[in-house]
mmCIF file of N, CA and C in Angstrom:
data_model
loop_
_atom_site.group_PDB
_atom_site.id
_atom_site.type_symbol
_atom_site.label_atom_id
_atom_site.label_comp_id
_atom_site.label_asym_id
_atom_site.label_seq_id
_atom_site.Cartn_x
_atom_site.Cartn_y
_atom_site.Cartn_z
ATOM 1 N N UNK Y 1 -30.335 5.358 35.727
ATOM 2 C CA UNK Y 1 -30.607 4.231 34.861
ATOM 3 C C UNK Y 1 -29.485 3.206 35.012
ATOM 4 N N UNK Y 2 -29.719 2.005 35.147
ATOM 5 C CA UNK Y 2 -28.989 0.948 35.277
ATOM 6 C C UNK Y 2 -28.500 0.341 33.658
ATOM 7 N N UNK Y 3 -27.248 -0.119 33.724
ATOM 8 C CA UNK Y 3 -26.651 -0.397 32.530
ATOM 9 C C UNK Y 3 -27.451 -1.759 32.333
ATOM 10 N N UNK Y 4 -27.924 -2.382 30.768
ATOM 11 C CA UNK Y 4 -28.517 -3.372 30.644
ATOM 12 C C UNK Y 4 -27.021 -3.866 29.741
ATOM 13 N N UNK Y 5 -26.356 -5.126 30.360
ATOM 14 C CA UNK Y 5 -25.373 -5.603 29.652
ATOM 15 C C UNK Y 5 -26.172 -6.355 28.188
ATOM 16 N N UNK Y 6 -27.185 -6.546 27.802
ATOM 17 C CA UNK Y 6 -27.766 -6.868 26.438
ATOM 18 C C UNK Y 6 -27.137 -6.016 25.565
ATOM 19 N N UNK Y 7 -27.797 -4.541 25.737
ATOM 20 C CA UNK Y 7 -27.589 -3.491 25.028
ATOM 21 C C UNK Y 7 -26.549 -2.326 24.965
ATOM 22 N N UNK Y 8 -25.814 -2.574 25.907
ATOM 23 C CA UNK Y 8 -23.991 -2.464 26.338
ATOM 24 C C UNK Y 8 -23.206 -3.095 27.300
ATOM 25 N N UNK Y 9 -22.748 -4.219 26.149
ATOM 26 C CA UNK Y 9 -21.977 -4.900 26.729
ATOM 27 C C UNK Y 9 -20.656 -4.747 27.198
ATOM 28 N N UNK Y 10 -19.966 -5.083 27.728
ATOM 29 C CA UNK Y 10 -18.279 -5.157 28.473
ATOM 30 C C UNK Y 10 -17.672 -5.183 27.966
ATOM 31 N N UNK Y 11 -17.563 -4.364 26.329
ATOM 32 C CA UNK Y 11 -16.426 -4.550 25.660
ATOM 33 C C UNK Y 11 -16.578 -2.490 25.509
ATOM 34 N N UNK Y 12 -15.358 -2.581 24.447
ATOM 35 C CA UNK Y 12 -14.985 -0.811 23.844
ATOM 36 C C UNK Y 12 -16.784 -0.430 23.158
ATOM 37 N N UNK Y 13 -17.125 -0.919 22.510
ATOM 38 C CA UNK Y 13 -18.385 -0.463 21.664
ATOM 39 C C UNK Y 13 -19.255 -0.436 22.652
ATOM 40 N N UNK Y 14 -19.729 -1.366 23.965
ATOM 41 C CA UNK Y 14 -20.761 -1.127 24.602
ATOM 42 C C UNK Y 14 -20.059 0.200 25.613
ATOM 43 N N UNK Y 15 -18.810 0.375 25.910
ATOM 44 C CA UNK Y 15 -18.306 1.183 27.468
ATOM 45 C C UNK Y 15 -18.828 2.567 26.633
ATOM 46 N N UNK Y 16 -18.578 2.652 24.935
ATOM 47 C CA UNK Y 16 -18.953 3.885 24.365
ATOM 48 C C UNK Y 16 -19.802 4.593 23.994
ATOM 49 N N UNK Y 17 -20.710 3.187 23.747
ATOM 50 C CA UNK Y 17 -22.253 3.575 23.914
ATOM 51 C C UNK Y 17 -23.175 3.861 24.932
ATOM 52 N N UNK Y 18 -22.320 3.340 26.429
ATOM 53 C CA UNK Y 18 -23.028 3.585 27.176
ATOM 54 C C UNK Y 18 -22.904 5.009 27.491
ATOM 55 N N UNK Y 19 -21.607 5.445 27.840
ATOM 56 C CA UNK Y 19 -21.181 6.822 27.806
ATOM 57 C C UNK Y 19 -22.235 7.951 26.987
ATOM 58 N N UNK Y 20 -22.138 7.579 25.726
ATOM 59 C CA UNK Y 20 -22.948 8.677 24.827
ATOM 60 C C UNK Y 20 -24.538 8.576 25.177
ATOM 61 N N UNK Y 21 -24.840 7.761 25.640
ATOM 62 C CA UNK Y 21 -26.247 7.394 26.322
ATOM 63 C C UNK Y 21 -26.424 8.235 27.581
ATOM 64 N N UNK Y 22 -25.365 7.788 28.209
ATOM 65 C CA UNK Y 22 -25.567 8.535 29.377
ATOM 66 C C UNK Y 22 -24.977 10.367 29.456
ATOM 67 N N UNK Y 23 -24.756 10.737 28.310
ATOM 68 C CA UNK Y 23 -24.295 12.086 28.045
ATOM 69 C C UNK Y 23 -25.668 13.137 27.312
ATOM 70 N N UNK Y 24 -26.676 11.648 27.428
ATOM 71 C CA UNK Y 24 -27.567 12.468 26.349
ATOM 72 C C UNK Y 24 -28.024 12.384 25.318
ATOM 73 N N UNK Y 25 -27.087 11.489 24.342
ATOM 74 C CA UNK Y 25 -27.399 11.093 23.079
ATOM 75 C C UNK Y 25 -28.530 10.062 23.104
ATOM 76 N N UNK Y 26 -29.271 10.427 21.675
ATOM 77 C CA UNK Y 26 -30.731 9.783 21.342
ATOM 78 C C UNK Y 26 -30.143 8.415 20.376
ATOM 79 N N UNK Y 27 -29.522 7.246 21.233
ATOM 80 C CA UNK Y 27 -29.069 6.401 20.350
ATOM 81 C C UNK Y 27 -29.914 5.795 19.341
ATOM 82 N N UNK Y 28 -31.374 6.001 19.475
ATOM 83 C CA UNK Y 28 -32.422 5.673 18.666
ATOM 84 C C UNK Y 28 -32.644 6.235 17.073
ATOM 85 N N UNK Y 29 -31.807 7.400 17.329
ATOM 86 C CA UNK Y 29 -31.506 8.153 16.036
ATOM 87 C C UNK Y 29 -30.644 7.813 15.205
ATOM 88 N N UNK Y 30 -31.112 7.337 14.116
ATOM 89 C CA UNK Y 30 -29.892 6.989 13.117
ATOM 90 C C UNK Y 30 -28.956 8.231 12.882
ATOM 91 N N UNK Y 31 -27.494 8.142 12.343
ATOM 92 C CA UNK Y 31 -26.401 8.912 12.197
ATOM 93 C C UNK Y 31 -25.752 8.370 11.193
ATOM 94 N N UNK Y 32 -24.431 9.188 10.215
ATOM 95 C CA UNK Y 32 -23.730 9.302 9.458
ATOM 96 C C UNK Y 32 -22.464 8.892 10.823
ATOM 97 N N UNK Y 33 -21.980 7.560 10.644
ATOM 98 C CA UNK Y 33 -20.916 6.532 11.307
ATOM 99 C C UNK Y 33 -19.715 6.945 10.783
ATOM 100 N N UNK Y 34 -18.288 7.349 11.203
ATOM 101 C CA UNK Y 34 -17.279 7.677 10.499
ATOM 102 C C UNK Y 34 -16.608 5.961 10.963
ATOM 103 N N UNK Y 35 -15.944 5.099 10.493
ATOM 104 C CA UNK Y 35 -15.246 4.221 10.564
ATOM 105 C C UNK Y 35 -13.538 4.599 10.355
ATOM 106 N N UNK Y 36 -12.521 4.181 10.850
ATOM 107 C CA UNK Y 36 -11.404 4.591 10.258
ATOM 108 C C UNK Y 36 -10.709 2.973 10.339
ATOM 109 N N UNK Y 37 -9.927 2.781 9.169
ATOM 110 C CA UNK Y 37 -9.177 1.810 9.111
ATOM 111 C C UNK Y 37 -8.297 2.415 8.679
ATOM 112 N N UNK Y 38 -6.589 2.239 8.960
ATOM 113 C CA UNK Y 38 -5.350 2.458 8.797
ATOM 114 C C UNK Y 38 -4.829 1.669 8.315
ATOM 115 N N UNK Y 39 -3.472 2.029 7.587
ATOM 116 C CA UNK Y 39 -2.774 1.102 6.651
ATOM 117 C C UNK Y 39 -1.248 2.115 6.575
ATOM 118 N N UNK Y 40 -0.027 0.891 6.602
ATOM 119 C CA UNK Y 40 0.858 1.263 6.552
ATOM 120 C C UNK Y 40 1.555 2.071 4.695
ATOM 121 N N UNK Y 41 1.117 1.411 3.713
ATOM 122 C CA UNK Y 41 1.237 1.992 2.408
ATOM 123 C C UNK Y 41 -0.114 2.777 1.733
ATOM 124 N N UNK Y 42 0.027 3.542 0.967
ATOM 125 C CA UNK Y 42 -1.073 4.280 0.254
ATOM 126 C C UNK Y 42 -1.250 3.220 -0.619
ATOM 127 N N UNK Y 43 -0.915 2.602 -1.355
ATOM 128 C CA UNK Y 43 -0.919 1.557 -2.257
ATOM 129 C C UNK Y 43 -2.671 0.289 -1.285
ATOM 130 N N UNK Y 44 -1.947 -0.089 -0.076
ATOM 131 C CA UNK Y 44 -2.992 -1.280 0.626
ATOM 132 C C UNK Y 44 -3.968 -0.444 0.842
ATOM 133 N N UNK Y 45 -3.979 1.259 1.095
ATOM 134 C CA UNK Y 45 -5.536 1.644 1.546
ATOM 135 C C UNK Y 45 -6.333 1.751 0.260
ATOM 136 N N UNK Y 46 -5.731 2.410 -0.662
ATOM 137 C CA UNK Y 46 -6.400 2.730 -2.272
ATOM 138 C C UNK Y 46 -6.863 1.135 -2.566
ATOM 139 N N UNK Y 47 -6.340 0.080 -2.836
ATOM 140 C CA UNK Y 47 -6.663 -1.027 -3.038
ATOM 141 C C UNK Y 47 -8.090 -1.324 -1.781
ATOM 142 N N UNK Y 48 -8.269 -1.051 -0.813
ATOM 143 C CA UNK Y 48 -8.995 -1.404 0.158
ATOM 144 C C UNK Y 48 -10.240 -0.661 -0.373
ATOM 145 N N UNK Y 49 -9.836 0.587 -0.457
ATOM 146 C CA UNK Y 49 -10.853 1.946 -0.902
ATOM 147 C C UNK Y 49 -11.396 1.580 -1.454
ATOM 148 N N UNK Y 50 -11.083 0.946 -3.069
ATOM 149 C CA UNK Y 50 -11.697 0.425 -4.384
ATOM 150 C C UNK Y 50 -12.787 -0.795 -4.208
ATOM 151 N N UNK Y 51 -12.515 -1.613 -3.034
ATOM 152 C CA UNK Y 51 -13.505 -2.721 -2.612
ATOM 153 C C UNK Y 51 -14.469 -1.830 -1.581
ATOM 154 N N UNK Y 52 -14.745 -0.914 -0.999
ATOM 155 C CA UNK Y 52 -15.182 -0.409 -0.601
ATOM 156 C C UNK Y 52 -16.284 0.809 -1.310
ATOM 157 N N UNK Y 53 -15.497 1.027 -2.266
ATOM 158 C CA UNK Y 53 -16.556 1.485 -3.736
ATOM 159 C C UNK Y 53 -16.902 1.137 -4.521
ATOM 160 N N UNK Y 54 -17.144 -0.421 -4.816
ATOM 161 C CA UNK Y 54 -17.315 -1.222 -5.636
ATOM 162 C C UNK Y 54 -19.068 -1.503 -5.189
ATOM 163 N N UNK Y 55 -18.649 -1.672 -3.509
ATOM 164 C CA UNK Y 55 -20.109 -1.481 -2.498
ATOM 165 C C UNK Y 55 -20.910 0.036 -2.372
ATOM 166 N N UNK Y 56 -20.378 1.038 -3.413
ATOM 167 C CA UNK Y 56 -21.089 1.871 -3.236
ATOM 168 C C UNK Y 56 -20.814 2.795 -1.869
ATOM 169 N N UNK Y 57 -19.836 2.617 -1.338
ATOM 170 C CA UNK Y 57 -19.268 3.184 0.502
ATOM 171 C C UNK Y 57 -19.032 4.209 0.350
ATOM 172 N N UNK Y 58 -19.664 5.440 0.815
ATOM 173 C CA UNK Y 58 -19.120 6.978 0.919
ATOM 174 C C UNK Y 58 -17.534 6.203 1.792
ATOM 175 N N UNK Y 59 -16.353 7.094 1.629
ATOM 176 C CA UNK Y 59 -15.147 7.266 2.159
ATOM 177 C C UNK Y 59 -14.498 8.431 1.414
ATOM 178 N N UNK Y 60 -13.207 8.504 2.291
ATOM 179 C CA UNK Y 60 -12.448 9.419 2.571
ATOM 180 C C UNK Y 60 -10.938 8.962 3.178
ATOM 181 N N UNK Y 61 -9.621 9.146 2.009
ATOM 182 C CA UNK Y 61 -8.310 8.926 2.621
ATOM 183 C C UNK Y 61 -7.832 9.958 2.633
ATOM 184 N N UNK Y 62 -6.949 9.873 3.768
ATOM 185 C CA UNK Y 62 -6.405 10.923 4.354
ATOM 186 C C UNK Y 62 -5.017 10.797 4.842
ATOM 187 N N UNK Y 63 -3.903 11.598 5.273
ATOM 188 C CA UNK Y 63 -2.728 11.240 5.515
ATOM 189 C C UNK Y 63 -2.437 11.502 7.271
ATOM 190 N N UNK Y 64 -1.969 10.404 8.039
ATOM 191 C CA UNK Y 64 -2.318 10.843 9.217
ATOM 192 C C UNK Y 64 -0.634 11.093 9.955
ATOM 193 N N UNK Y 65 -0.164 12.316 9.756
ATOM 194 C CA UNK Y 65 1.139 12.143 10.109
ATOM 195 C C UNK Y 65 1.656 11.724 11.650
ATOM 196 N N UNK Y 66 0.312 11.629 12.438
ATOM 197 C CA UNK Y 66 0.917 11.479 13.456
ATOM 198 C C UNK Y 66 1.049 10.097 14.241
ATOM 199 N N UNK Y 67 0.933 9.245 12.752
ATOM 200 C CA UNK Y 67 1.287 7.262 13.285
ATOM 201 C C UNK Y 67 2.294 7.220 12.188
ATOM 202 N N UNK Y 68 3.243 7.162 12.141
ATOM 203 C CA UNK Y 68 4.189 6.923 11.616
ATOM 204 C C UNK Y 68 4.418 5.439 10.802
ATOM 205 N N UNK Y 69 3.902 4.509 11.505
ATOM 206 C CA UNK Y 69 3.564 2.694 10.754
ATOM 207 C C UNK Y 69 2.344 2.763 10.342
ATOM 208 N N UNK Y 70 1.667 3.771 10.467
ATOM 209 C CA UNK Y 70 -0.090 3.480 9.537
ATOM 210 C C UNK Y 70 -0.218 4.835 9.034
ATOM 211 N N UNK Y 71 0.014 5.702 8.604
ATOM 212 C CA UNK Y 71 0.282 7.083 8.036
ATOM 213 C C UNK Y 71 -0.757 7.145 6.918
ATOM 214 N N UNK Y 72 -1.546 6.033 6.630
ATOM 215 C CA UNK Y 72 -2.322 6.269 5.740
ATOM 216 C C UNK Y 72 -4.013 5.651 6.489
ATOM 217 N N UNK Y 73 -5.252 6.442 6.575
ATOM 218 C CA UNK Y 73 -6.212 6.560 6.815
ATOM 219 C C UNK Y 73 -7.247 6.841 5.964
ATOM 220 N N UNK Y 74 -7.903 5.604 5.921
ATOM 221 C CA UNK Y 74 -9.897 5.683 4.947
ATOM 222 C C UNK Y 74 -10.674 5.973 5.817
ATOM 223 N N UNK Y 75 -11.335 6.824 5.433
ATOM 224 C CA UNK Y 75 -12.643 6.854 6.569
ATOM 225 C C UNK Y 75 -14.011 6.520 5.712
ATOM 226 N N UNK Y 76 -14.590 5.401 6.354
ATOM 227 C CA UNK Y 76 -15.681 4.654 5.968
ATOM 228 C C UNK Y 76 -16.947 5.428 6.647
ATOM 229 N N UNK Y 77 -17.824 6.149 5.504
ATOM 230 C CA UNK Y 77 -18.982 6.958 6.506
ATOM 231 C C UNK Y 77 -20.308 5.812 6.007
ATOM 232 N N UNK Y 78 -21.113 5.521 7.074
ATOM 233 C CA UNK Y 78 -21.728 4.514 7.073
ATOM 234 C C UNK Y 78 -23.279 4.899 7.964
ATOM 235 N N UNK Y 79 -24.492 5.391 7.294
ATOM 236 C CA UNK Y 79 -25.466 5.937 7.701
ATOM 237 C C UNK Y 79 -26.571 4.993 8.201
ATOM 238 N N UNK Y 80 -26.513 4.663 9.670
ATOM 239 C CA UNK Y 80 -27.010 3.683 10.662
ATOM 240 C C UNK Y 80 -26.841 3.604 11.954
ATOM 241 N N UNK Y 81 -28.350 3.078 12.760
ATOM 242 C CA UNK Y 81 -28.168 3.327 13.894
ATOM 243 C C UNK Y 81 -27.242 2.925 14.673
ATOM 244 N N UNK Y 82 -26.918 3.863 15.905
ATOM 245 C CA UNK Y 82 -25.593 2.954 16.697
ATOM 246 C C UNK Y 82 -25.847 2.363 17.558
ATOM 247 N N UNK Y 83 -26.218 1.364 17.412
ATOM 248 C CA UNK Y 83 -26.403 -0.376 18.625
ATOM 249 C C UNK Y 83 -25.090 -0.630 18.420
ATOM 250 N N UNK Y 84 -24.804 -1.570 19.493
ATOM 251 C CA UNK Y 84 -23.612 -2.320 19.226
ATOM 252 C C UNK Y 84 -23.781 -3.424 18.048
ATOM 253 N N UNK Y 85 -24.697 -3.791 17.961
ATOM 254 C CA UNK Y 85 -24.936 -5.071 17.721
ATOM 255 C C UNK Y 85 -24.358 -4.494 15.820
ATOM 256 N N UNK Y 86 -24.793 -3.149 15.339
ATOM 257 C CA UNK Y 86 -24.604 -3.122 14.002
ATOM 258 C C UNK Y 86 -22.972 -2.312 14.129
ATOM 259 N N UNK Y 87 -22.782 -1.913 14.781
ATOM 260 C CA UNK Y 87 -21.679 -0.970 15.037
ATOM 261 C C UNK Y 87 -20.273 -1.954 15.215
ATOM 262 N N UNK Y 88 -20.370 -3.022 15.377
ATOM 263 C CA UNK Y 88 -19.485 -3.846 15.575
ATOM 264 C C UNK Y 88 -19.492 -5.018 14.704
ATOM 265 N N UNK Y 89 -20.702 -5.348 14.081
ATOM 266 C CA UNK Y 89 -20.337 -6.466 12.833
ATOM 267 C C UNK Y 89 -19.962 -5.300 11.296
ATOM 268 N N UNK Y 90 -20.642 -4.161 11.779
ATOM 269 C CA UNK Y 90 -19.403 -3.244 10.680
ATOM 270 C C UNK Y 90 -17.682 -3.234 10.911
ATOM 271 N N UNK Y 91 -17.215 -2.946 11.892
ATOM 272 C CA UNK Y 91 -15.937 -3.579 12.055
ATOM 273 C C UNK Y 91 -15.755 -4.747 11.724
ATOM 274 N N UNK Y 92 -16.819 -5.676 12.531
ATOM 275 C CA UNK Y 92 -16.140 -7.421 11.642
ATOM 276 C C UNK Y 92 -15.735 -6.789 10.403
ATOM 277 N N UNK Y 93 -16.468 -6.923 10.002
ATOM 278 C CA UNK Y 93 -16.598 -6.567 8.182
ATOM 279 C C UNK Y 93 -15.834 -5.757 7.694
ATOM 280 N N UNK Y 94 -15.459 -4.217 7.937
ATOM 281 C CA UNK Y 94 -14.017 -4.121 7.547
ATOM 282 C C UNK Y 94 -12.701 -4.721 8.093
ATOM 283 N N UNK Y 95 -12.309 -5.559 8.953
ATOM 284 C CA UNK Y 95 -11.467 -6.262 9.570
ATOM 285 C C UNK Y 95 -11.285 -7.564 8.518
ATOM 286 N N UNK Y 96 -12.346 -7.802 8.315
ATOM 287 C CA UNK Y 96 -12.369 -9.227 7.400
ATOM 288 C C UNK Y 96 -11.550 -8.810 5.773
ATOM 289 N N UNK Y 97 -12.639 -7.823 5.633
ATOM 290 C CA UNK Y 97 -11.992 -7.202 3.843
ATOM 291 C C UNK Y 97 -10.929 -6.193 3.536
ATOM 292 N N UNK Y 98 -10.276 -6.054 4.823
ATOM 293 C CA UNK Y 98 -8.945 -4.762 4.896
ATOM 294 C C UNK Y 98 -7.766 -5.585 5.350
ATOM 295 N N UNK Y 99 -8.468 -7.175 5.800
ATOM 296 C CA UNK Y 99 -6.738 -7.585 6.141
ATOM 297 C C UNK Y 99 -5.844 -7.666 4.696
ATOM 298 N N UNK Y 100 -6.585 -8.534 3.685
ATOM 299 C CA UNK Y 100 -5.859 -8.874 2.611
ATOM 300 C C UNK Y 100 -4.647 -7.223 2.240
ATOM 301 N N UNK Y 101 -5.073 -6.388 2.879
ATOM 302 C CA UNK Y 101 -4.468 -5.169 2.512
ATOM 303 C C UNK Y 101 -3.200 -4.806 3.682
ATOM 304 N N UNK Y 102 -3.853 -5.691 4.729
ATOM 305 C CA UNK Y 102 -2.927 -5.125 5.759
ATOM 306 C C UNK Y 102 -3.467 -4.113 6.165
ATOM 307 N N UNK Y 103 -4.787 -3.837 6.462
ATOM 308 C CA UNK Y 103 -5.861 -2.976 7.330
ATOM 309 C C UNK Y 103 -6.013 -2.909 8.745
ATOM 310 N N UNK Y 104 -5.944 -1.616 9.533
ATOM 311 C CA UNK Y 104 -6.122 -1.680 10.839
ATOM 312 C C UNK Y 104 -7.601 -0.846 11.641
ATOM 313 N N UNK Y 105 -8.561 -1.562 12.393
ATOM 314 C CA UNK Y 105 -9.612 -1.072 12.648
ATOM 315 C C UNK Y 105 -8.959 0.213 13.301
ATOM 316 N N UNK Y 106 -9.607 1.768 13.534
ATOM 317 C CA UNK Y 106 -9.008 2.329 14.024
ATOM 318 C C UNK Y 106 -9.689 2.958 14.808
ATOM 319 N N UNK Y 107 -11.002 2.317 14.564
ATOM 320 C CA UNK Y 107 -12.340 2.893 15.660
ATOM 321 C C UNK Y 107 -13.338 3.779 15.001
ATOM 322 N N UNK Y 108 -13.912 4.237 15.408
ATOM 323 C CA UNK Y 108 -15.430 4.880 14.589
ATOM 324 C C UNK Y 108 -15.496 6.071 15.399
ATOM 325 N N UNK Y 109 -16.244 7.104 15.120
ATOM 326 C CA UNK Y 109 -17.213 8.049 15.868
ATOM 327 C C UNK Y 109 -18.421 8.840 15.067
ATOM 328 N N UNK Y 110 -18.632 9.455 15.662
ATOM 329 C CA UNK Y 110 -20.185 10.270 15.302
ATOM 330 C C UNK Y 110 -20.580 11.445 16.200
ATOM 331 N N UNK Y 111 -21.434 12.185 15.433
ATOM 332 C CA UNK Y 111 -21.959 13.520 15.898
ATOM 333 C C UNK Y 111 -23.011 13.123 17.021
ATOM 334 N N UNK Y 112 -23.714 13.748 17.866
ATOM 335 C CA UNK Y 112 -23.985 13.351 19.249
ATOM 336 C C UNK Y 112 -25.551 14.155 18.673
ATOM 337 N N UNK Y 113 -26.798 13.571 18.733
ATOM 338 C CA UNK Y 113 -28.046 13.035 18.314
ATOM 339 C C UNK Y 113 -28.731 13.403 19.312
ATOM 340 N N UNK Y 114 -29.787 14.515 19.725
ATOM 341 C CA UNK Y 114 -30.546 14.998 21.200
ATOM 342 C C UNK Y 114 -31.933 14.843 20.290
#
């Protein structure tokens, strides 16, 4: 199968989707999305968290000892298909509402869909 740059494009979200496509995965299947945004204080993620449950957002903080300047981790679980096209204006979107916090995208993953 030939890569259609429409539906994975030349960036990180399409090289990953194409991968899981080509591993097998039924990208047609909706999934439970883990998002992670990082933050250097517990203070900017809890504040982030709270706008994030205000929307009703399953999450999850966690302590990540092994970044030392972002040591603090939300994980945003987000139940939708993985196109790029939605998989990446969800990043816009926490990028937009996690800076005021000093938020760092930290990438997404998911369980693999046959």
């Amino acid at each position: 199968m030939e890569r259609d740059p429409e539906i994975f494009p030349d960036d990180v979200n399409g090289n990953v989707l194409w991968k899981m496509q080509q591993d097998g995965d039924d990208l047609s299947k909706a999934r439970e999305i883990e998002f992670t945004v990082i933050f250097a204080t517990e203070d900017d993620a809890l504040g982030f968290g709270e706008t994030l449950l205000v929307n009703r957002q399953k999450i999850l903080l966690s302590n990540n000892d092994e970044n030392t300047e972002h040591p603090f981790e939300l994980v945003a679980y987000v139940y939708m298909e993985p196109t790029h096209e939605e998989l990446s204006a969800y990043e816009d979107l926490l990028t937009l509402h996690s800076k005021p916090f000093n938020g760092h995208n930290d990438g997404w993953g998911c369980f693999v869909q046959k």
